[in-house]
mmCIF file of C-alpha atoms in Angstrom:
data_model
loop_
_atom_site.group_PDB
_atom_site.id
_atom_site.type_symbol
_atom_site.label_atom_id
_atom_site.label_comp_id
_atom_site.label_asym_id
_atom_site.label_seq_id
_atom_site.Cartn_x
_atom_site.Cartn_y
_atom_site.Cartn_z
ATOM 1 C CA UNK A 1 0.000 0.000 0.000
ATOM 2 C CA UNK A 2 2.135 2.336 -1.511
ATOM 3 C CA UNK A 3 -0.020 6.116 -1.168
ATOM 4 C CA UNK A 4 2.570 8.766 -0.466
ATOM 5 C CA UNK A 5 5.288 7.659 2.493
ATOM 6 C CA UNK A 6 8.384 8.927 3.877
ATOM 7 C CA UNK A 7 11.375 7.370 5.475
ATOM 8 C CA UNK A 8 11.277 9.156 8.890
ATOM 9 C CA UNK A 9 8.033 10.881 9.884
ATOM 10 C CA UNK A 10 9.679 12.600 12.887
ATOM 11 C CA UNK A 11 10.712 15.395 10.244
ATOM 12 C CA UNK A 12 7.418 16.209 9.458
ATOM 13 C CA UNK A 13 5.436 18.349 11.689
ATOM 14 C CA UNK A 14 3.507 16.877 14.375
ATOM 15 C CA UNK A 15 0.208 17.197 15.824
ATOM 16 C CA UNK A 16 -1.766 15.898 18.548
ATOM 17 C CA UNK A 17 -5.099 17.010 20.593
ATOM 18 C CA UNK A 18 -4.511 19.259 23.914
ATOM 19 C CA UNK A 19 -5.007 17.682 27.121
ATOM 20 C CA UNK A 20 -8.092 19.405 27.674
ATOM 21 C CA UNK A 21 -9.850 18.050 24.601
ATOM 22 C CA UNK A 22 -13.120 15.883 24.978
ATOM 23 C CA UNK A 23 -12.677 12.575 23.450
ATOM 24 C CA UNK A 24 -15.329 11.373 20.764
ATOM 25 C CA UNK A 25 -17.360 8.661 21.931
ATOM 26 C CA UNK A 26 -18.134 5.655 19.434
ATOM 27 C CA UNK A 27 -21.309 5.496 18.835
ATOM 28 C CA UNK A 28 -21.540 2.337 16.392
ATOM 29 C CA UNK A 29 -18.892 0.337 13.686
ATOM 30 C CA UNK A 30 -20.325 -1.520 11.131
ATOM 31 C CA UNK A 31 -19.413 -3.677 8.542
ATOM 32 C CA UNK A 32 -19.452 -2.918 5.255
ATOM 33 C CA UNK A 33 -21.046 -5.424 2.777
ATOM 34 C CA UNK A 34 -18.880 -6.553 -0.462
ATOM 35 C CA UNK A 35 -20.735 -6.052 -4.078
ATOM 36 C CA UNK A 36 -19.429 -5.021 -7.671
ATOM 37 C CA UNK A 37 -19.579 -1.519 -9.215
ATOM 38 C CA UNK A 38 -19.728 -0.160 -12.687
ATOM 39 C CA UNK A 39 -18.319 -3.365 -15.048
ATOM 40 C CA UNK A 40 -17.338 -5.539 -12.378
ATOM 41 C CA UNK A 41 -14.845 -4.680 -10.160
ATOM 42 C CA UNK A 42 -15.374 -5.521 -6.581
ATOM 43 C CA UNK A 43 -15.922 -2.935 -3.830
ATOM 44 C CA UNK A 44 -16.851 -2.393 0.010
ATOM 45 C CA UNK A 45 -19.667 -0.320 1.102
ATOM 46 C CA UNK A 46 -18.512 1.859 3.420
ATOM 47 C CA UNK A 47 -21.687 3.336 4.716
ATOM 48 C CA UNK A 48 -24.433 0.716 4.376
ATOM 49 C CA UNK A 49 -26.363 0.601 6.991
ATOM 50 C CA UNK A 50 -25.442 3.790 8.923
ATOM 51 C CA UNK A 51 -27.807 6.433 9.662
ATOM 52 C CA UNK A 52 -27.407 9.675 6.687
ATOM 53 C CA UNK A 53 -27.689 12.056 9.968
ATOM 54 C CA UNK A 54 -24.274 10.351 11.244
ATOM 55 C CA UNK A 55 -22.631 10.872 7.717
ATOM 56 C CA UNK A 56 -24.277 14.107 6.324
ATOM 57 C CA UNK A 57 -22.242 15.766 4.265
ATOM 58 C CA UNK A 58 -21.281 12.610 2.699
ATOM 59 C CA UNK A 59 -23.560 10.576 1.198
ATOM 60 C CA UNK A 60 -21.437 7.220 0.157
ATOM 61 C CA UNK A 61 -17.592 5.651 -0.219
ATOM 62 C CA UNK A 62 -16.906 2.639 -1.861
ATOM 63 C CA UNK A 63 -13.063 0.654 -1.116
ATOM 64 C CA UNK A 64 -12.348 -0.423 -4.859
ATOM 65 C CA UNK A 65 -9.948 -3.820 -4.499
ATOM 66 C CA UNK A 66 -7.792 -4.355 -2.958
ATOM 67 C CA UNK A 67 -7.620 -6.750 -5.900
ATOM 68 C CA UNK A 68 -5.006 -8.350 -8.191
ATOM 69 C CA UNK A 69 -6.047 -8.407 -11.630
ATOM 70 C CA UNK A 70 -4.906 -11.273 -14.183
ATOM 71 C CA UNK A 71 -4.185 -9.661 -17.922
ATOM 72 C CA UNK A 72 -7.349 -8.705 -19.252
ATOM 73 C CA UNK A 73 -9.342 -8.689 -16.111
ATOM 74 C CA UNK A 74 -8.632 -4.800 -15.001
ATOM 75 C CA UNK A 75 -12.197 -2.842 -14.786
ATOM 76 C CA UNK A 76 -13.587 0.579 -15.196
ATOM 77 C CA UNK A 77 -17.210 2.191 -15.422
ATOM 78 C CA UNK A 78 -18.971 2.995 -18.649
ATOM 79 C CA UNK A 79 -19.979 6.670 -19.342
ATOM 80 C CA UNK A 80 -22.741 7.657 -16.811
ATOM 81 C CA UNK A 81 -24.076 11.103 -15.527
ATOM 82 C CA UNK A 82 -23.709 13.031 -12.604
ATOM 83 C CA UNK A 83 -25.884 15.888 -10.642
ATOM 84 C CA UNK A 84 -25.902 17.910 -7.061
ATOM 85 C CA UNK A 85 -22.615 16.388 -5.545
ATOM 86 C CA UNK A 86 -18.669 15.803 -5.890
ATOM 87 C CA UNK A 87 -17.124 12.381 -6.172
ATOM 88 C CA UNK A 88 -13.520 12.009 -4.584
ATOM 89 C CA UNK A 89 -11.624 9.270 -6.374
ATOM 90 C CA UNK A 90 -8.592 8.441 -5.010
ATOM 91 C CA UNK A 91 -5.928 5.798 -5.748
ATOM 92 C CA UNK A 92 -3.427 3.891 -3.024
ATOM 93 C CA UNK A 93 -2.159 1.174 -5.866
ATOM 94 C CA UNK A 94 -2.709 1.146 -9.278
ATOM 95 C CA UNK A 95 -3.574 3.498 -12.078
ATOM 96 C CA UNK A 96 -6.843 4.792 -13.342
ATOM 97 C CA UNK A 97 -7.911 7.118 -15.981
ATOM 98 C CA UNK A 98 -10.729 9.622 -15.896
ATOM 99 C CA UNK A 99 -12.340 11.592 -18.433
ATOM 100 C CA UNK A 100 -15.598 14.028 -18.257
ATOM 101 C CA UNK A 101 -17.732 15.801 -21.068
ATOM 102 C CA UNK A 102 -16.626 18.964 -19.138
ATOM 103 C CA UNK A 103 -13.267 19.028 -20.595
ATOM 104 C CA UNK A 104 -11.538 17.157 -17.189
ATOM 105 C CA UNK A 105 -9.319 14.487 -17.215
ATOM 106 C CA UNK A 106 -6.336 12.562 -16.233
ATOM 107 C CA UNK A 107 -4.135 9.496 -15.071
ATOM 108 C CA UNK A 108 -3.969 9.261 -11.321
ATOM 109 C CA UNK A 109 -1.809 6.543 -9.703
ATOM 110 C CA UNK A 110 -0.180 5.892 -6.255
ATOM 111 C CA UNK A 111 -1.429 8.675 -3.866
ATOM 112 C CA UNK A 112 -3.658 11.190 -6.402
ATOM 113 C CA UNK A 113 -6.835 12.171 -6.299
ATOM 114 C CA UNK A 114 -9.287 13.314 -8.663
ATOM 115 C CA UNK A 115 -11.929 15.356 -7.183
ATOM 116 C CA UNK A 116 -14.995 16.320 -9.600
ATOM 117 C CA UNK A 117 -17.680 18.710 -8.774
ATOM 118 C CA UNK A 118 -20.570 17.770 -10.942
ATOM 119 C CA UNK A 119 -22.962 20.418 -9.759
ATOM 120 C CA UNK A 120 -25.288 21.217 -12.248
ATOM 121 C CA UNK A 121 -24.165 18.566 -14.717
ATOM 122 C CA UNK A 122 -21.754 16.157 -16.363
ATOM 123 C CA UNK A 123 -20.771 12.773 -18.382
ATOM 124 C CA UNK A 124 -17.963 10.658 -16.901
ATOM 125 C CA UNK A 125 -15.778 7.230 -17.182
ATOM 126 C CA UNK A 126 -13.566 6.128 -15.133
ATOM 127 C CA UNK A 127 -11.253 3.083 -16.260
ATOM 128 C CA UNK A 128 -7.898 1.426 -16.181
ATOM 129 C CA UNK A 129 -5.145 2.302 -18.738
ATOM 130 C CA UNK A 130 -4.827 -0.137 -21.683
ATOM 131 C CA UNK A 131 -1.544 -0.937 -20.505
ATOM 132 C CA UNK A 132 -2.659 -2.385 -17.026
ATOM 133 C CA UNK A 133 -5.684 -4.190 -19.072
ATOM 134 C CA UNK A 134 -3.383 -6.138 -20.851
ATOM 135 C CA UNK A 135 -0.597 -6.546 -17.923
ATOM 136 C CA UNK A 136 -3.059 -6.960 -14.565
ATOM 137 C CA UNK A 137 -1.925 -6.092 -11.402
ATOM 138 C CA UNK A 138 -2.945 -4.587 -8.506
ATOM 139 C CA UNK A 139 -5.742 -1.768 -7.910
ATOM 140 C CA UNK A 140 -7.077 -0.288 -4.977
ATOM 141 C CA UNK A 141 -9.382 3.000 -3.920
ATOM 142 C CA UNK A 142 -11.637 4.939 -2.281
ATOM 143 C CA UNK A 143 -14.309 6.454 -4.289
ATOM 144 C CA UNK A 144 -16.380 9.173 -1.814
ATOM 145 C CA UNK A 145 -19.191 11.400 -2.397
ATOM 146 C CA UNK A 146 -19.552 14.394 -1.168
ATOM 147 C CA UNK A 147 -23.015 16.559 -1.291
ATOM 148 C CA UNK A 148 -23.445 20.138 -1.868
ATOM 149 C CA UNK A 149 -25.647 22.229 -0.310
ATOM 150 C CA UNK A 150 -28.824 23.518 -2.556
ATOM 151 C CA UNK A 151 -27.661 26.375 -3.272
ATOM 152 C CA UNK A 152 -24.169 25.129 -5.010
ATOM 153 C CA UNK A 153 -26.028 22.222 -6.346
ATOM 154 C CA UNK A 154 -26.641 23.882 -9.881
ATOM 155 C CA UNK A 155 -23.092 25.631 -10.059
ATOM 156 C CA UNK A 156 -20.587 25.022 -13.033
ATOM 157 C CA UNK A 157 -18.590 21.661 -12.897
ATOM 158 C CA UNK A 158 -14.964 21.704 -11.979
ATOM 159 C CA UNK A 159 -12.509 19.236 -11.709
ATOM 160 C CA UNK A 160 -9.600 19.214 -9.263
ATOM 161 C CA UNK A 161 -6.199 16.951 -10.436
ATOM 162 C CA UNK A 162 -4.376 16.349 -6.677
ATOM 163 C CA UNK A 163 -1.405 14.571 -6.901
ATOM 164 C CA UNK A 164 0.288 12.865 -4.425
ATOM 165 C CA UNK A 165 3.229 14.770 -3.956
ATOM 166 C CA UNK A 166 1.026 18.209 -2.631
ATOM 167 C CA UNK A 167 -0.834 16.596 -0.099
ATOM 168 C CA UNK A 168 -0.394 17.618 3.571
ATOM 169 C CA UNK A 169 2.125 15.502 5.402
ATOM 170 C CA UNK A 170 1.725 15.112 9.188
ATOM 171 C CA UNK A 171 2.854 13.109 12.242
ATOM 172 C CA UNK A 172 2.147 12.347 15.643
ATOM 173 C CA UNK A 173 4.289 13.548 18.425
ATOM 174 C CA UNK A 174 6.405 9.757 18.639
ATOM 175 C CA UNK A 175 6.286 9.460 15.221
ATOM 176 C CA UNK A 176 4.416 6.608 15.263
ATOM 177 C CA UNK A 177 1.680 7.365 12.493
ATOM 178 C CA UNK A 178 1.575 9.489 8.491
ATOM 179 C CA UNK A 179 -1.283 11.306 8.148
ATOM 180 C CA UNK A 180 -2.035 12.376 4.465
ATOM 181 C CA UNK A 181 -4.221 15.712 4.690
ATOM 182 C CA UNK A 182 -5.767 15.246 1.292
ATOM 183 C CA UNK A 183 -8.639 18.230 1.760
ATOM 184 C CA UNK A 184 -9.709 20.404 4.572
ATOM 185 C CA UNK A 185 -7.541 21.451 7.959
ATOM 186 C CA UNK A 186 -5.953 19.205 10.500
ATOM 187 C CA UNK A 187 -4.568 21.400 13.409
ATOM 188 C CA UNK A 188 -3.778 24.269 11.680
ATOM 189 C CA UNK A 189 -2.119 22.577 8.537
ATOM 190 C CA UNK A 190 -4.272 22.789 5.054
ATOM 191 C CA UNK A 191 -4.559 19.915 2.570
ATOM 192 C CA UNK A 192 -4.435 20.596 -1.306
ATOM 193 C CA UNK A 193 -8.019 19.642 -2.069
ATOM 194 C CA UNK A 194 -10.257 22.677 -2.459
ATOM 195 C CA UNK A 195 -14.254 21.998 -1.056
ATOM 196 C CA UNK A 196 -17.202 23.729 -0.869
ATOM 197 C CA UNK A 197 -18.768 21.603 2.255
ATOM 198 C CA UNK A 198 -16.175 22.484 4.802
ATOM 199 C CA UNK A 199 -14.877 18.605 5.260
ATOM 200 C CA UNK A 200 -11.939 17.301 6.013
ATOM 201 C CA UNK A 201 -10.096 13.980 4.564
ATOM 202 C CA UNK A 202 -7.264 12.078 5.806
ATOM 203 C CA UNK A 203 -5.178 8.839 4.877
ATOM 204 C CA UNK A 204 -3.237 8.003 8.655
ATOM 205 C CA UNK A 205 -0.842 5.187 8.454
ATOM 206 C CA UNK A 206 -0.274 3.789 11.995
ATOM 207 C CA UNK A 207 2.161 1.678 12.715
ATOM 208 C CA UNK A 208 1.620 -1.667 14.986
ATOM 209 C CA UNK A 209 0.819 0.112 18.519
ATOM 210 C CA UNK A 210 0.762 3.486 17.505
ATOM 211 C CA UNK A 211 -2.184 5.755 18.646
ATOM 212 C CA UNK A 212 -3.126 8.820 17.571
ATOM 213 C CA UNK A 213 -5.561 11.415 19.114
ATOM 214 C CA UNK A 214 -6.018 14.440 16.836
ATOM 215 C CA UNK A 215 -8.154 17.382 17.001
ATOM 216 C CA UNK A 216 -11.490 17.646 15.647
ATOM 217 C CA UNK A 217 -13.478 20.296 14.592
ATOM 218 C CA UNK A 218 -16.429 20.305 17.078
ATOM 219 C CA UNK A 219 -18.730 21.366 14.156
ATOM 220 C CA UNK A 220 -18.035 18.414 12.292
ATOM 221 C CA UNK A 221 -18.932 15.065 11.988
ATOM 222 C CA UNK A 222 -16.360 12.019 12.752
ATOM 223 C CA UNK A 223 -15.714 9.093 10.599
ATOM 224 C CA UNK A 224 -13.028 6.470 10.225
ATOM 225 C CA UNK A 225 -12.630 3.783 7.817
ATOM 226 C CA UNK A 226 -10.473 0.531 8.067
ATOM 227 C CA UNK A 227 -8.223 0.000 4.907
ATOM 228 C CA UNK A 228 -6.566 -2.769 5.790
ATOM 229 C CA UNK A 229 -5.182 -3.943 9.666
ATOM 230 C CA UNK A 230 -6.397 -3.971 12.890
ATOM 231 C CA UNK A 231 -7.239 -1.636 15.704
ATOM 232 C CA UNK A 232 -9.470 0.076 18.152
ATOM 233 C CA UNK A 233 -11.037 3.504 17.995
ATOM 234 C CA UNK A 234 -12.564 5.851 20.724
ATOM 235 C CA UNK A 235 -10.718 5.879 24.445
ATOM 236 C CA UNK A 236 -12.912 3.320 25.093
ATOM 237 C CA UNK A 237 -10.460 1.000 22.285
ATOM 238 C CA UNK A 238 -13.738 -0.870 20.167
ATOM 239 C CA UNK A 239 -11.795 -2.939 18.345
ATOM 240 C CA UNK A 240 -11.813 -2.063 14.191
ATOM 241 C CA UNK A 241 -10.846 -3.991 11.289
ATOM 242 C CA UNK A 242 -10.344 -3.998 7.686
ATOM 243 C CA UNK A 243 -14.359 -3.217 5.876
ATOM 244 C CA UNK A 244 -15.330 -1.450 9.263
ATOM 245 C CA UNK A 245 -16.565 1.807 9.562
ATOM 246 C CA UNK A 246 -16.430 3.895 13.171
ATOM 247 C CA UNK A 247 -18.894 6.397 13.787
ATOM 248 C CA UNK A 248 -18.155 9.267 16.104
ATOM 249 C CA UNK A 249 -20.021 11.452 18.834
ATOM 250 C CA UNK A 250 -19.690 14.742 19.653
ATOM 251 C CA UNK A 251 -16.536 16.055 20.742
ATOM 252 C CA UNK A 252 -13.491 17.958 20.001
ATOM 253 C CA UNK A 253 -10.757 14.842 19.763
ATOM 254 C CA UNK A 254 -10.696 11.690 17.957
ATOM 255 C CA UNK A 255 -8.534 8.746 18.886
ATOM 256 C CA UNK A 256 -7.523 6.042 16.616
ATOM 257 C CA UNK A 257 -4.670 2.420 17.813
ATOM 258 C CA UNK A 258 -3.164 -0.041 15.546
ATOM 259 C CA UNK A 259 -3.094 -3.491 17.343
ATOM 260 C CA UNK A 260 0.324 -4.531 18.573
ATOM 261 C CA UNK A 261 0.373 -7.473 15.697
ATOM 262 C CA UNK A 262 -0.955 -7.364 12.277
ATOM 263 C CA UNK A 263 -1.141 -9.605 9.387
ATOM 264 C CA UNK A 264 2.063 -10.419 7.476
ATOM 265 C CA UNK A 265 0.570 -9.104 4.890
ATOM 266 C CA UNK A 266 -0.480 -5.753 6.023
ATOM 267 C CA UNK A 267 2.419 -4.484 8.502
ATOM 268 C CA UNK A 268 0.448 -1.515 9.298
ATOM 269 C CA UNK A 269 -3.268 0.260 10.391
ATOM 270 C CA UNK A 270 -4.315 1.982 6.961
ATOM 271 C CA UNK A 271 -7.357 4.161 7.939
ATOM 272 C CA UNK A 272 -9.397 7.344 6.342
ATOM 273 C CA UNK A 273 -10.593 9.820 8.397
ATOM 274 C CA UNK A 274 -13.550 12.088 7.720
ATOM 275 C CA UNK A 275 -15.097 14.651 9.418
ATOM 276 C CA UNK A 276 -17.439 17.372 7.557
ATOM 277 C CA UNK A 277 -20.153 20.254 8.478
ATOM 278 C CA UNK A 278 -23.561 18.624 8.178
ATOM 279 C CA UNK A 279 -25.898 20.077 5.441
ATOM 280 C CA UNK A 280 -29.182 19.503 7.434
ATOM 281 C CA UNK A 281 -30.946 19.715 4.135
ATOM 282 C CA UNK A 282 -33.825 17.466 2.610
ATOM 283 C CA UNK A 283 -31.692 14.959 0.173
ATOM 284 C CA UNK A 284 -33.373 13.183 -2.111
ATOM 285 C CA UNK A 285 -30.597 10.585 -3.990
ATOM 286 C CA UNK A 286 -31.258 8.227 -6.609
ATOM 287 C CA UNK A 287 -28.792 6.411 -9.059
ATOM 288 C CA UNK A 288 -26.249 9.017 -10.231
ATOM 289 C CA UNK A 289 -28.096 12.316 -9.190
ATOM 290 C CA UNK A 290 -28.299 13.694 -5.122
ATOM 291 C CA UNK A 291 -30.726 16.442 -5.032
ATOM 292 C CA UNK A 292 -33.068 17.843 -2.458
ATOM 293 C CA UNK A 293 -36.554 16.874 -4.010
ATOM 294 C CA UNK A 294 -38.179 14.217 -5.845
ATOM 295 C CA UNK A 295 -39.327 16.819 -8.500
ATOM 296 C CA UNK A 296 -35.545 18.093 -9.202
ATOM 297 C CA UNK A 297 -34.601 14.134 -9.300
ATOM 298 C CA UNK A 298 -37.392 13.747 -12.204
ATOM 299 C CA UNK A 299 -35.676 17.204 -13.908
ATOM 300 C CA UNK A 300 -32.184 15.975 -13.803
ATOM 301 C CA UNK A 301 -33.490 12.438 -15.712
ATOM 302 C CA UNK A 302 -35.427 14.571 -17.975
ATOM 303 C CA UNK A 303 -32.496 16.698 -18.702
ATOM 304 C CA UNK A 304 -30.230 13.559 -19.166
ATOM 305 C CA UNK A 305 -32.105 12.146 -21.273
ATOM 306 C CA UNK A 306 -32.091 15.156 -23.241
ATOM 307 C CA UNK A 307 -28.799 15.624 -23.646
ATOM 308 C CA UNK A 308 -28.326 18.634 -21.357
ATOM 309 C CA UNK A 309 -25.911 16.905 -19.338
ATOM 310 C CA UNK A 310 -23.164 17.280 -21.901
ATOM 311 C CA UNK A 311 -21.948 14.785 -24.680
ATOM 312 C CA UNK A 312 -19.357 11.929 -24.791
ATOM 313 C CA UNK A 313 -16.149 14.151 -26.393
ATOM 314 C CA UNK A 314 -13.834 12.389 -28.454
ATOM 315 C CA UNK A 315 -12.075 9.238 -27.203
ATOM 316 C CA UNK A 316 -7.959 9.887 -26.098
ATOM 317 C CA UNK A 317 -6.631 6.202 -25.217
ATOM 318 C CA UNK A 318 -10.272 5.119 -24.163
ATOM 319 C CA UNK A 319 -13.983 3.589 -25.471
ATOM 320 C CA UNK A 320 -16.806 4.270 -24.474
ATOM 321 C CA UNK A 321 -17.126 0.844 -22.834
ATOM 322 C CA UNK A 322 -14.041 1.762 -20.337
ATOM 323 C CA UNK A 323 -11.616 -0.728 -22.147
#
């Protein structure tokens, strides 16, 4: 799990929460169920089954692999619409390509992330280079979405290119985790990723033992997500694993410990952090499109449909079947 590392994390800076910071209870961690996306590549649910006033602003992530592909097995999505949110793709191993009718587009491989505002409108594919169809190997990702309130819902789409090498590198005071700030604010230190639903998003490497306690905004929401290890979350240590998903009370700190031994095959505690400023807005989501009423859900079809949504541009190293 390659993401963006460093050989000593003591030179980075370091953060941790002050003493006097109240500790975020765990209020559930569930499990998330497996399934296939787009033309067959497997994924984890992140959020099934948790309550959309314990997520809000984010509506859904899927973990794409971790899988080893044979030649010819390497899977993308077909073109497909978007409307009223921003999807956060971002890629730990692997490579993946993405193009959109609004003129955005690009490879992103170990540690980049693509982040694409849809807003009032947009065509998209996301797939795997020709090259890594016909060689295989290894994928895995996180693909989030991220609502927007009403009144950014119809905006212009833009489309952010992050690459690994600008994102926000962090450390605990022992050294003993990397966090990756790849949008929002951690303790005074900005990632690259520019949002309009104040959120924040962070990759934290722990090693076996290693705890962290970092501050969180008291306005926000608190979520963490198990890549791959073992560990326990919340002061009162609920033990996590990989597919599980922690769900945070209120508070102003949130803790996070890698188990003492891990799998030979996973040496460390890969988790994601979120935290983000609820919406509190009526959401009505169906298929592609997140709105805020059943009527502009029926619109956005309408409007698909009718080609409003933009138009498949010319094909650069892809078809419109994703291979």
């Amino acid at each position: 799990m390659p993401a963006v590392t460093v050989e000593n994390p003591l030179t980075l800076p370091r953060v941790a929460a002050p003493a006097d910071a109240v500790a975020r209870p765990v209020l559930a961690v569930t499990t998330a169920p497996s399934g296939f996306e787009g033309e067959g590549f497997p994924v984890r649910r992140a959020f099934a089954g948790i309550n959309y006033k314990y997520l809000d602003p984010f509506i859904m992530m899927d973990q794409m692999g971790e899988v080893e592909y044979a030649p010819g097995e390497p899977k993308g999505t077909p073109w497909h619409p978007h409307r009223g949110f921003e999807t956060v793709t971002y890629i730990i191993d692997g490579i993946f390509d993405h193009q959109d009718s609004n003129g955005g587009g690009g490879t992103i491989t170990n540690g980049d992330t693509q982040w694409m505002t849809a807003g009032s409108g947009l065509l998209h594919i996301e797939a795997p280079p020709e090259s890594l169809v016909m060689s295989g190997g290894l994928f895995h990702g996180l693909q989030l979405w991220v609502n927007l309130p009403a009144r950014d819902k119809m905006m212009a789409p833009r489309y952010q290119d992050i690459r690994g090498g600008n994102v926000q590198l962090l450390t605990t005071p022992d050294g003993g985790a990397l966090l990756r700030v790849i949008a929002g604010e951690l303790d005074g230190h900005q990632g690259p990723g520019i949002t309009h639903t104040p959120i924040t998003m962070i990759h934290a490497t722990l090693a076996p033992g290693a705890e962290i306690t970092l501050p969180w905004r008291e306005d926000f929401n608190g979520l963490a997500y198990v890549l791959a290890g073992r560990g326990a979350v919340g002061a009162e240590r609920r033990p996590i694993e990989l597919g599980q998903t922690a769900v945070f009370g209120a508070g102003s700190a949130l803790t996070v410990r890698a188990d003492e031994k891990q799998d030979s095959h996973t040496p460390d505690l890969e988790v994601v952090l979120l935290g983000g400023q609820p919406i509190r807005e009526p959401m009505a989501h169906y298929g592609p499109f997140v709105m805020n009423t059943r009527e502009e859900l029926q619109q956005a079809f309408e409007d698909f449909q009718k080609g409003r949504l933009g138009t498949i541009p010319a094909v650069h190293g892809m078809t419109e079947g994703g291979l």
